[in-house]
CSV table of C-alpha atoms in Angstrom, one decimal:
chain,number,residue,atom,x,y,z
A,5,MET,CA,35.2,23.9,-7.9
A,6,LEU,CA,37.6,25.5,-10.5
A,7,PHE,CA,37.6,22.3,-13.1
A,8,ARG,CA,33.5,23.1,-12.6
A,9,SER,CA,34.0,27.0,-13.6
A,10,ILE,CA,35.5,25.6,-16.7
A,11,ILE,CA,33.3,23.4,-17.9
A,12,ALA,CA,30.2,25.8,-17.4
A,13,GLU,CA,32.4,28.4,-19.5
A,14,TYR,CA,33.2,25.8,-22.0
A,15,GLU,CA,29.1,25.2,-22.0
A,16,ARG,CA,28.0,29.1,-22.1
A,17,LYS,CA,30.1,28.5,-25.7
A,18,PHE,CA,29.0,25.8,-27.3
A,19,LYS,CA,25.6,25.5,-25.5
A,20,HIS,CA,25.9,21.4,-25.5
A,21,ASP,CA,27.0,19.9,-22.1
A,22,ILE,CA,28.8,16.7,-23.5
A,23,VAL,CA,31.2,19.1,-25.6
A,24,ALA,CA,31.7,21.5,-22.8
A,25,ASN,CA,33.3,18.0,-20.7
A,26,ILE,CA,35.0,17.0,-23.4
A,27,HIS,CA,37.0,20.1,-24.1
A,28,ALA,CA,37.3,20.6,-20.3
A,29,PHE,CA,38.6,16.9,-20.2
A,30,SER,CA,41.0,17.6,-22.9
A,31,ASP,CA,42.4,20.8,-21.4
A,32,LEU,CA,43.0,18.5,-18.3
A,33,CYS,CA,44.5,15.6,-20.5
A,34,PRO,CA,45.8,17.2,-23.4
A,35,SER,CA,47.7,13.7,-24.8
A,36,ALA,CA,44.3,12.2,-24.9
A,37,ARG,CA,42.3,15.4,-26.9
A,38,PRO,CA,43.1,13.4,-30.4
A,39,PHE,CA,40.5,10.2,-29.3
A,40,ILE,CA,38.3,11.6,-26.5
A,41,HIS,CA,34.5,10.7,-27.5
A,42,LEU,CA,35.9,8.4,-30.3
A,43,ALA,CA,32.8,6.0,-31.7
A,44,ALA,CA,30.8,7.9,-28.7
A,45,THR,CA,27.8,10.0,-28.7
A,46,SER,CA,26.4,12.3,-25.9
A,47,ASN,CA,23.9,9.4,-24.7
A,48,PHE,CA,27.0,7.1,-24.5
A,49,ILE,CA,27.5,9.3,-21.2
A,50,ASN,CA,23.9,10.2,-20.4
A,51,ASP,CA,22.1,7.1,-20.5
A,52,ASN,CA,24.5,4.5,-19.0
A,53,LEU,CA,24.9,7.6,-16.5
A,54,ASP,CA,21.1,7.2,-16.0
A,55,LEU,CA,20.8,3.3,-15.8
A,56,ILE,CA,23.8,3.0,-13.3
A,57,ARG,CA,21.8,6.3,-11.2
A,58,ILE,CA,18.3,4.7,-12.4
A,59,LYS,CA,19.6,0.9,-10.6
A,60,SER,CA,21.3,2.1,-7.5
A,61,SER,CA,18.2,4.0,-6.3
A,62,LEU,CA,15.6,1.1,-7.3
A,63,GLU,CA,18.1,-1.3,-5.3
A,64,TYR,CA,17.7,1.2,-2.4
A,65,PHE,CA,14.1,1.2,-2.6
A,66,HIS,CA,14.2,-2.5,-3.0
A,67,HIS,CA,15.8,-2.5,0.4
A,68,ARG,CA,13.1,-0.2,1.8
A,69,ILE,CA,10.0,-1.2,0.9
A,70,SER,CA,11.4,-4.8,2.3
A,71,LEU,CA,11.6,-2.9,5.7
A,72,LEU,CA,8.0,-1.4,5.5
A,73,PHE,CA,6.5,-5.0,4.5
A,74,THR,CA,8.2,-6.5,7.1
A,75,SER,CA,7.6,-3.9,9.6
A,76,LEU,CA,3.5,-4.2,8.5
A,77,GLY,CA,3.7,-7.9,8.9
A,78,VAL,CA,4.8,-8.0,11.9
A,79,ARG,CA,2.2,-5.6,13.1
A,80,ALA,CA,-0.7,-8.2,11.6
A,81,THR,CA,0.6,-11.4,13.2
A,82,ASP,CA,1.2,-9.8,16.6
A,83,LYS,CA,-0.8,-12.4,19.0
A,84,GLU,CA,-2.8,-10.0,20.1
A,85,ILE,CA,-3.9,-8.4,16.6
A,86,ILE,CA,-4.0,-11.3,14.1
A,87,ASP,CA,-7.1,-12.6,15.4
A,88,LEU,CA,-8.5,-9.4,17.0
A,89,PRO,CA,-12.1,-9.2,15.3
A,90,THR,CA,-13.1,-6.2,13.9
A,91,ILE,CA,-15.7,-4.5,11.7
A,92,ALA,CA,-15.2,-5.1,7.7
A,93,TYR,CA,-16.8,-2.1,5.7
A,94,THR,CA,-18.4,-2.1,2.2
A,95,HIS,CA,-19.6,0.6,0.2
A,96,PHE,CA,-18.3,1.9,3.5
A,97,GLN,CA,-21.1,0.9,5.5
A,98,ARG,CA,-20.5,-2.2,8.0
A,99,ALA,CA,-20.9,-5.6,6.8
A,100,GLN,CA,-19.4,-9.0,8.7
A,101,LEU,CA,-16.3,-9.2,10.7
A,102,ILE,CA,-12.6,-9.6,9.8
A,103,THR,CA,-9.4,-9.5,12.2
A,104,MET,CA,-7.2,-6.5,12.3
A,105,GLY,CA,-4.7,-8.7,11.1
A,106,LYS,CA,-6.3,-9.5,8.1
A,107,ARG,CA,-7.2,-6.0,7.3
A,108,PHE,CA,-2.9,-5.6,7.7
A,109,THR,CA,-2.4,-8.3,5.2
A,110,SER,CA,-4.5,-7.0,2.6
A,111,TRP,CA,-2.6,-3.8,2.6
A,112,ASN,CA,0.9,-5.9,2.8
A,113,GLN,CA,-0.3,-7.8,-0.3
A,114,ASP,CA,-0.1,-5.2,-2.6
A,115,ILE,CA,3.3,-4.0,-0.8
A,116,TYR,CA,4.5,-7.5,-2.5
A,117,THR,CA,3.1,-7.0,-5.1
A,118,ASP,CA,5.0,-4.1,-6.1
A,119,LEU,CA,7.9,-5.7,-4.5
A,120,LEU,CA,7.8,-8.8,-7.1
A,121,ASP,CA,7.3,-6.0,-9.9
A,122,LEU,CA,10.6,-4.3,-8.8
A,123,ARG,CA,12.3,-7.4,-8.1
A,124,SER,CA,11.5,-8.2,-12.2
A,125,ILE,CA,12.4,-4.4,-13.4
A,126,LEU,CA,15.7,-5.4,-11.7
A,127,ASP,CA,16.4,-8.8,-12.7
A,128,HIS,CA,15.2,-9.4,-16.0
A,129,ARG,CA,14.1,-5.4,-17.7
A,130,LEU,CA,16.8,-2.9,-16.9
A,131,GLY,CA,20.0,-3.4,-18.7
A,132,PHE,CA,23.4,-1.3,-19.6
A,133,ARG,CA,23.3,0.5,-22.5
A,134,GLY,CA,27.1,0.3,-23.5
A,135,VAL,CA,28.7,1.6,-26.4
A,136,LYS,CA,26.1,1.5,-29.4
A,137,GLY,CA,27.2,4.6,-31.5
A,138,ALA,CA,25.1,7.9,-32.8
A,139,VAL,CA,22.1,5.9,-34.1
A,140,GLY,CA,22.2,2.2,-32.1
A,141,SER,CA,24.1,0.6,-34.5
A,142,GLU,CA,27.2,0.4,-33.1
A,143,ASP,CA,28.9,0.7,-36.8
A,144,ALA,CA,32.0,3.5,-35.6
A,145,LEU,CA,33.0,0.7,-32.8
A,146,LEU,CA,32.8,-2.1,-35.7
A,147,GLN,CA,35.4,0.1,-37.4
A,148,LEU,CA,37.6,1.0,-34.8
A,149,PHE,CA,37.8,-3.4,-34.3
A,150,HIS,CA,38.4,-3.5,-37.8
A,151,GLY,CA,35.4,-5.4,-38.1
A,152,ASP,CA,35.5,-8.1,-35.0
A,153,HIS,CA,32.4,-8.4,-33.8
A,154,ASP,CA,33.1,-10.6,-30.9
A,155,LYS,CA,35.6,-7.4,-29.7
A,156,CYS,CA,31.8,-5.4,-30.2
A,157,ASP,CA,30.3,-8.0,-27.8
A,158,GLN,CA,33.3,-8.5,-25.1
A,159,LEU,CA,33.6,-4.3,-24.8
A,160,ASN,CA,30.1,-3.9,-24.2
A,161,GLN,CA,30.1,-6.9,-21.8
A,162,ARG,CA,32.9,-5.4,-19.8
A,163,LEU,CA,31.7,-2.6,-19.2
A,164,ALA,CA,28.3,-3.6,-18.1
A,165,THR,CA,29.8,-6.2,-15.9
A,166,ILE,CA,31.8,-3.2,-14.3
A,167,TYR,CA,28.9,-1.0,-13.8
A,168,GLY,CA,26.6,-3.8,-12.0
A,169,PHE,CA,24.6,-4.9,-14.6
A,170,ASP,CA,24.0,-8.5,-15.0
A,171,THR,CA,21.7,-7.5,-18.3
A,172,LEU,CA,23.0,-5.6,-21.6
A,173,PHE,CA,20.4,-4.0,-24.2
A,174,THR,CA,21.0,-5.3,-27.5
A,175,ILE,CA,18.6,-2.8,-29.3
A,176,THR,CA,19.1,0.5,-28.9
A,177,THR,CA,18.6,3.6,-30.8
A,178,GLN,CA,20.7,7.0,-29.7
A,179,THR,CA,18.8,6.2,-26.5
A,180,TYR,CA,17.8,3.4,-24.4
A,181,SER,CA,14.1,2.6,-25.2
A,182,ARG,CA,12.0,5.2,-23.1
A,183,LYS,CA,9.7,2.1,-22.5
A,184,ILE,CA,11.9,1.4,-19.6
A,185,ASP,CA,11.4,5.0,-18.3
A,186,VAL,CA,7.8,4.1,-19.0
A,187,SER,CA,8.0,0.5,-16.4
A,188,ILE,CA,9.9,2.6,-13.6
A,189,PHE,CA,7.5,5.1,-13.3
A,190,GLN,CA,4.4,2.9,-13.5
A,191,TRP,CA,5.9,0.9,-11.0
A,192,MET,CA,6.1,3.9,-8.8
A,193,SER,CA,2.9,4.5,-10.2
A,194,ASN,CA,1.8,1.4,-8.5
A,195,LEU,CA,3.4,1.5,-5.1
A,196,CYS,CA,2.4,5.0,-4.4
A,197,GLN,CA,-1.0,3.6,-5.3
A,198,SER,CA,-0.5,1.2,-2.8
A,199,ILE,CA,0.7,3.3,0.0
A,200,TYR,CA,-2.1,5.8,-0.6
A,201,LYS,CA,-4.8,3.2,-0.2
A,202,MET,CA,-2.9,1.9,3.2
A,203,MET,CA,-3.2,5.7,4.7
A,204,ASN,CA,-6.5,6.9,3.2
A,205,ASP,CA,-7.8,3.6,5.3
A,206,ILE,CA,-5.8,4.5,8.5
A,207,ARG,CA,-7.7,7.8,8.1
A,208,LEU,CA,-10.7,6.4,7.7
A,209,LEU,CA,-10.3,4.0,11.0
A,210,ALA,CA,-8.8,7.2,12.8
A,211,SER,CA,-12.1,9.1,12.4
A,212,HIS,CA,-14.0,6.1,14.2
A,213,GLY,CA,-11.1,6.3,16.9
A,214,GLU,CA,-9.5,2.4,16.0
A,215,ILE,CA,-6.1,3.5,14.4
A,216,THR,CA,-4.5,6.6,15.3
A,217,GLU,CA,-0.8,8.1,14.4
A,218,TYR,CA,1.4,8.2,17.5
A,219,PHE,CA,0.9,11.2,19.4
A,220,ASP,CA,3.5,12.6,21.7
A,221,GLN,CA,1.3,14.1,24.3
A,222,GLU,CA,3.7,16.5,25.9
A,223,HIS,CA,4.6,18.6,22.6
A,224,GLN,CA,2.9,17.4,19.6
A,225,VAL,CA,-0.1,19.9,18.2
A,226,GLY,CA,-2.8,18.4,16.8
A,227,SER,CA,-4.4,22.0,15.9
A,228,SER,CA,-4.1,25.4,16.4
A,229,ALA,CA,-7.8,26.0,16.7
A,230,MET,CA,-8.9,22.8,18.7
A,231,PRO,CA,-6.9,21.7,21.3
A,232,TYR,CA,-8.4,18.2,21.4
A,233,LYS,CA,-7.6,17.6,18.2
A,234,ARG,CA,-5.3,14.6,16.6
A,235,ASN,CA,-5.0,15.1,12.9
A,236,PRO,CA,-3.7,12.1,11.2
A,237,MET,CA,-1.3,14.5,9.5
A,238,THR,CA,1.5,12.3,8.2
A,239,CYS,CA,-1.1,10.1,6.3
A,240,GLU,CA,-2.7,12.9,4.9
A,241,ARG,CA,0.9,14.4,3.9
A,242,ILE,CA,2.0,11.0,2.5
A,243,CYS,CA,-1.5,10.8,0.3
A,244,SER,CA,-0.5,14.3,-1.1
A,245,LEU,CA,2.6,13.1,-2.6
A,246,CYS,CA,1.8,10.3,-3.7
A,247,ARG,CA,-0.6,11.9,-6.4
A,248,TYR,CA,2.0,13.9,-7.5
A,249,VAL,CA,4.0,11.1,-7.9
A,250,ILE,CA,1.2,9.1,-9.9
A,251,ASN,CA,0.9,11.7,-12.2
A,252,GLN,CA,4.0,11.7,-13.3
A,253,GLU,CA,2.9,8.6,-15.1
A,254,ASN,CA,1.3,9.9,-17.6
A,255,THR,CA,4.1,12.3,-18.1
A,256,ILE,CA,7.2,10.1,-19.0
A,257,LYS,CA,4.4,8.0,-21.4
A,258,GLN,CA,3.8,11.2,-23.3
A,259,THR,CA,7.6,11.1,-23.1
A,260,TYR,CA,8.0,7.9,-24.7
A,261,MET,CA,5.6,8.7,-27.3
A,262,ASN,CA,7.4,11.5,-28.8
A,263,GLN,CA,10.5,10.4,-29.5
A,264,TRP,CA,10.5,10.4,-32.8
A,265,LEU,CA,12.2,7.5,-34.9
A,266,GLU,CA,15.2,7.1,-33.4
A,267,ARG,CA,15.8,9.8,-31.2
A,268,THR,CA,14.1,13.9,-30.4
A,269,LEU,CA,15.6,16.0,-27.4
A,270,ASP,CA,11.8,15.7,-25.8
A,271,ASP,CA,13.3,13.6,-23.2
A,272,SER,CA,16.2,15.3,-22.3
A,273,ALA,CA,14.9,18.3,-19.9
A,274,ILE,CA,11.3,16.2,-18.8
A,275,LYS,CA,13.8,13.6,-17.7
A,276,ARG,CA,16.5,15.5,-15.7
A,277,ILE,CA,13.2,17.0,-13.7
A,278,LEU,CA,11.0,13.5,-13.4
A,279,TYR,CA,13.5,11.4,-12.2
A,280,PRO,CA,15.2,13.5,-9.2
A,281,ASP,CA,12.1,14.9,-8.1
A,282,CYS,CA,9.8,11.3,-7.9
A,283,PHE,CA,13.2,9.2,-6.1
A,284,MET,CA,13.1,11.9,-3.4
A,285,LEU,CA,9.4,12.1,-2.6
A,286,LEU,CA,9.3,8.4,-3.1
A,287,GLU,CA,12.2,8.2,-0.1
A,288,TYR,CA,10.5,10.1,1.8
A,289,ILE,CA,7.1,8.6,1.1
A,290,VAL,CA,8.6,5.2,1.7
A,291,GLU,CA,10.5,6.6,5.1
A,292,GLN,CA,7.1,8.0,6.3
A,293,SER,CA,5.1,5.0,5.7
A,294,ILE,CA,7.4,2.9,7.8
A,295,TYR,CA,7.1,5.2,10.4
A,296,ILE,CA,3.4,5.2,10.2
A,297,VAL,CA,3.5,1.3,10.4
A,298,SER,CA,5.7,1.0,12.9
A,299,SER,CA,3.9,3.3,15.3
A,300,PHE,CA,0.5,3.7,14.7
A,301,VAL,CA,-1.9,2.7,17.8
A,302,ILE,CA,-4.4,0.3,17.3
A,303,HIS,CA,-7.4,1.0,20.5
A,304,LYS,CA,-8.7,-2.4,21.2
A,305,ASP,CA,-11.2,-1.2,23.4
A,306,THR,CA,-12.9,1.0,21.0
A,307,ILE,CA,-12.7,-1.8,18.2
A,308,HIS,CA,-14.5,-4.4,20.6
A,309,LYS,CA,-17.0,-1.7,21.0
A,310,HIS,CA,-17.9,-1.0,18.1
A,311,VAL,CA,-18.2,-4.7,17.1
A,312,VAL,CA,-20.6,-5.1,19.8
A,313,GLU,CA,-22.7,-2.6,19.2
A,314,HIS,CA,-23.1,-4.2,15.5
A,315,PHE,CA,-23.0,-7.8,16.6
A,316,PRO,CA,-26.7,-8.4,16.1
A,317,ASN,CA,-26.6,-7.7,12.5
A,318,ILE,CA,-23.3,-10.0,12.2
A,319,LEU,CA,-25.5,-13.2,13.6
A,320,CYS,CA,-27.6,-12.5,11.1
A,321,GLU,CA,-25.9,-14.8,8.7
A,322,GLU,CA,-25.5,-17.5,11.2
A,323,ILE,CA,-29.1,-17.5,12.1
A,324,ILE,CA,-30.1,-18.0,8.3
A,325,ARG,CA,-27.6,-20.8,7.7
A,326,GLN,CA,-29.0,-22.4,10.8
A,327,GLY,CA,-32.6,-21.5,10.3
A,328,VAL,CA,-32.1,-23.4,6.6
A,329,GLU,CA,-30.7,-26.6,8.1
A,330,PHE,CA,-33.6,-27.0,10.3
A,331,GLY,CA,-35.7,-26.9,7.6
A,332,HIS,CA,-37.0,-22.8,7.2
A,333,ASP,CA,-37.5,-20.7,4.3
A,334,ARG,CA,-34.3,-18.7,4.2
A,335,GLN,CA,-36.5,-15.7,2.1
A,336,LYS,CA,-38.8,-15.5,5.2
A,337,ILE,CA,-36.4,-15.6,7.8
A,338,HIS,CA,-34.5,-12.8,6.4
A,339,GLN,CA,-37.6,-11.0,5.9
A,340,CYS,CA,-38.2,-11.4,9.8
A,341,LEU,CA,-34.8,-10.4,10.5
A,342,ARG,CA,-35.3,-7.3,8.9
A,343,LYS,CA,-38.4,-6.9,10.6
A,344,LEU,CA,-37.0,-7.9,14.6
A,345,MET,CA,-34.0,-5.4,13.5
A,346,GLY,CA,-36.5,-2.6,12.7
A,347,GLN,CA,-34.9,-2.2,9.4
A,348,GLY,CA,-37.4,0.3,7.0
A,349,SER,CA,-38.4,1.7,10.8
A,350,GLU,CA,-38.3,5.9,10.8
A,351,THR,CA,-36.9,5.5,14.4
A,352,SER,CA,-33.1,5.2,15.3
A,353,THR,CA,-34.1,3.4,18.2
A,354,PRO,CA,-32.1,-0.2,19.1
A,355,SER,CA,-34.6,-2.9,18.6
A,356,ILE,CA,-35.3,-5.1,21.5
A,357,PHE,CA,-33.0,-7.8,20.0
A,358,SER,CA,-30.3,-5.9,19.0
A,359,PHE,CA,-30.7,-4.9,23.1
A,360,PHE,CA,-30.9,-8.5,24.3
A,361,VAL,CA,-27.8,-9.7,22.1
A,362,ASN,CA,-25.8,-6.9,23.2
A,363,SER,CA,-26.6,-7.3,26.7
A,364,MET,CA,-26.0,-11.5,26.4
A,365,MET,CA,-22.7,-10.6,25.0
A,366,ILE,CA,-21.6,-7.9,27.9
A,367,SER,CA,-22.8,-10.7,30.7
A,368,SER,CA,-21.8,-14.1,28.9
A,369,PRO,CA,-18.5,-15.8,30.2
A,370,LYS,CA,-16.9,-16.3,27.0
A,371,ASN,CA,-16.5,-12.5,26.5
A,372,THR,CA,-12.8,-12.7,27.5
A,373,TRP,CA,-11.9,-9.1,26.3
A,374,LYS,CA,-14.5,-6.9,27.7
A,375,THR,CA,-13.7,-2.9,27.9
A,376,LYS,CA,-13.7,-1.7,31.6
A,377,GLU,CA,-16.9,-0.2,31.0
A,378,GLU,CA,-18.6,-3.3,30.1
A,379,GLU,CA,-16.5,-5.3,33.4
A,380,SER,CA,-18.8,-2.2,35.4
A,381,VAL,CA,-21.9,-3.2,33.5
A,382,ASP,CA,-21.2,-7.0,34.4
A,383,ASP,CA,-20.4,-6.4,37.8
A,384,SER,CA,-23.6,-3.8,38.3
A,385,THR,CA,-26.0,-6.7,36.7
A,386,SER,CA,-24.4,-10.1,38.4
A,387,SER,CA,-26.8,-9.9,41.4
A,388,SER,CA,-29.7,-8.7,39.9
A,389,GLY,CA,-29.8,-10.4,36.8
A,390,ASN,CA,-30.9,-9.3,33.5
A,391,GLY,CA,-34.7,-9.2,34.4
A,392,ASN,CA,-35.7,-6.4,32.1
A,393,SER,CA,-34.5,-7.9,28.3
A,394,GLU,CA,-35.8,-11.4,29.3
A,395,ILE,CA,-39.3,-10.1,30.1
A,396,GLU,CA,-39.3,-8.0,27.1
A,397,ILE,CA,-37.8,-11.0,24.8
A,398,GLU,CA,-40.1,-13.5,26.6
A,399,SER,CA,-43.5,-10.8,25.8
A,400,TRP,CA,-42.2,-10.2,22.7
A,401,TRP,CA,-41.8,-13.9,21.4
A,402,GLU,CA,-45.3,-14.6,23.1
A,403,ASP,CA,-46.9,-12.0,21.0
A,404,ASP,CA,-45.3,-13.0,17.7
A,405,ASP,CA,-47.1,-16.0,15.8
A,406,ASP,CA,-44.6,-16.2,12.6
A,407,SER,CA,-42.6,-19.6,13.4
A,408,GLU,CA,-39.4,-17.9,11.8
A,409,THR,CA,-39.8,-15.3,14.4
A,410,LYS,CA,-40.0,-17.8,17.4
A,411,PHE,CA,-37.4,-20.0,16.0
A,412,ILE,CA,-34.9,-16.7,15.5
A,413,ILE,CA,-35.7,-15.6,19.7
A,414,LYS,CA,-35.5,-19.3,20.2
A,415,LEU,CA,-32.3,-20.1,19.0
A,416,ILE,CA,-30.7,-16.6,20.6
A,417,LYS,CA,-32.9,-17.0,24.4
A,418,GLU,CA,-31.5,-20.6,24.6
A,419,LYS,CA,-27.9,-19.8,23.5
A,420,LYS,CA,-27.5,-21.7,20.4
A,421,ILE,CA,-26.1,-19.5,18.7
A,422,SER,CA,-22.3,-18.2,19.5
A,423,ILE,CA,-22.4,-14.7,20.8
A,424,ASP,CA,-18.2,-14.8,20.9
A,425,PRO,CA,-17.0,-12.7,17.7
A,426,LYS,CA,-13.8,-14.9,17.6
A,427,ASP,CA,-16.3,-17.1,16.3
A,428,TYR,CA,-17.7,-15.0,13.3
A,429,ILE,CA,-14.3,-13.9,11.5
A,430,GLY,CA,-13.7,-17.2,9.2
A,431,ARG,CA,-10.2,-17.7,8.4
A,432,CYS,CA,-9.0,-14.6,9.1
A,433,LYS,CA,-5.9,-16.1,11.2
A,434,GLU,CA,-5.2,-19.0,9.4
A,435,GLN,CA,-4.8,-16.9,5.6
A,436,VAL,CA,-3.0,-14.1,7.8
A,437,THR,CA,-0.4,-17.1,8.8
A,438,LEU,CA,-0.4,-18.6,5.1
A,439,PHE,CA,0.3,-15.3,3.7
A,440,ALA,CA,3.6,-14.4,6.0
A,441,LYS,CA,4.5,-18.4,5.4
A,442,SER,CA,4.5,-18.2,1.4
A,443,CYS,CA,5.7,-14.6,1.5
A,444,VAL,CA,9.2,-16.2,3.5
């Protein structure tokens, strides 16, 4: 504390942090006073120290983001999740089926891209400044070594090795190029974009009751006003902080552009704010993301209920495919399906077609992942049959003269088309497995 107070006193006098340190260390080591800071410049200290801290921080982030990637991969490849059918959304409207494992892997693929970019920065772009002199020419160092260029290289390489750097910047001005800072903040922005996308998707799915943050029933409170609520507060907090980090990318770009010629002080003050703030925020963002990914609850019954409700729409693609194989006109089948499903109707009442398909799904022996509600429906209809829907579908079929309509109803009624959702997830499971293997 005493030594720090001496430095602070000198800094008040000289209005220069490095000069203050030079005088304080000269007082501490009087015999070294004649040559302390010889052939050096302020940024020999500032830039090299910043690079050491940046490298250490990025290596820490690589470790933690690898854990995030692994945790999400474990959830995606879980045997109950990898092929769990769920509704995909385009334009935030229900589309075809994918699996929960595929959705998790879509998020994880972006995290993997960010990991590769970070590895590239650490291995190929982040270097050590070394001893380059006041404008990067190494003139003072060369004079100290009496024109021996090899000794200049050996000293710089030795310093880089001591501080754990494999790469040494050949070209610097008074500073290392602030383009390096731009690439690091671009990477932080990219990572936060990936995490924001994932957390935002979880928030959307939470509104449907399909995925929710872990909730401590005994102690946690979701809302001070509404006791029934379980708001995705951690995901919301992560998104909020991600926006801050993302927006600092523009600030560091402005800093780089305003480095006149060999250097101005435009970067000094803002860097001392940006790096600590964004690194601390990013640590919190990553740690909370690991917690969310490791603990969020997947509500399989709710997911299945939504799949069953939407399943008549899922069948359309397969009906069209089979219709074309049997010689029917693709456009006519498409038009018939729109009519049968009541598209364009002002009423929101489900069509007979939808009712019939849903009834078949619930009662089908192939439906091995029924909800408790569906099991109860199945028990109540097993003895009496499903007569009403059979009568209605038969009447509807007989009254319609359209050959495409008759084909569609016959296809479903004679069960020539699968009503198992897992038959409509394509290669989702295989894609997840291939991705997991390729990223090992």
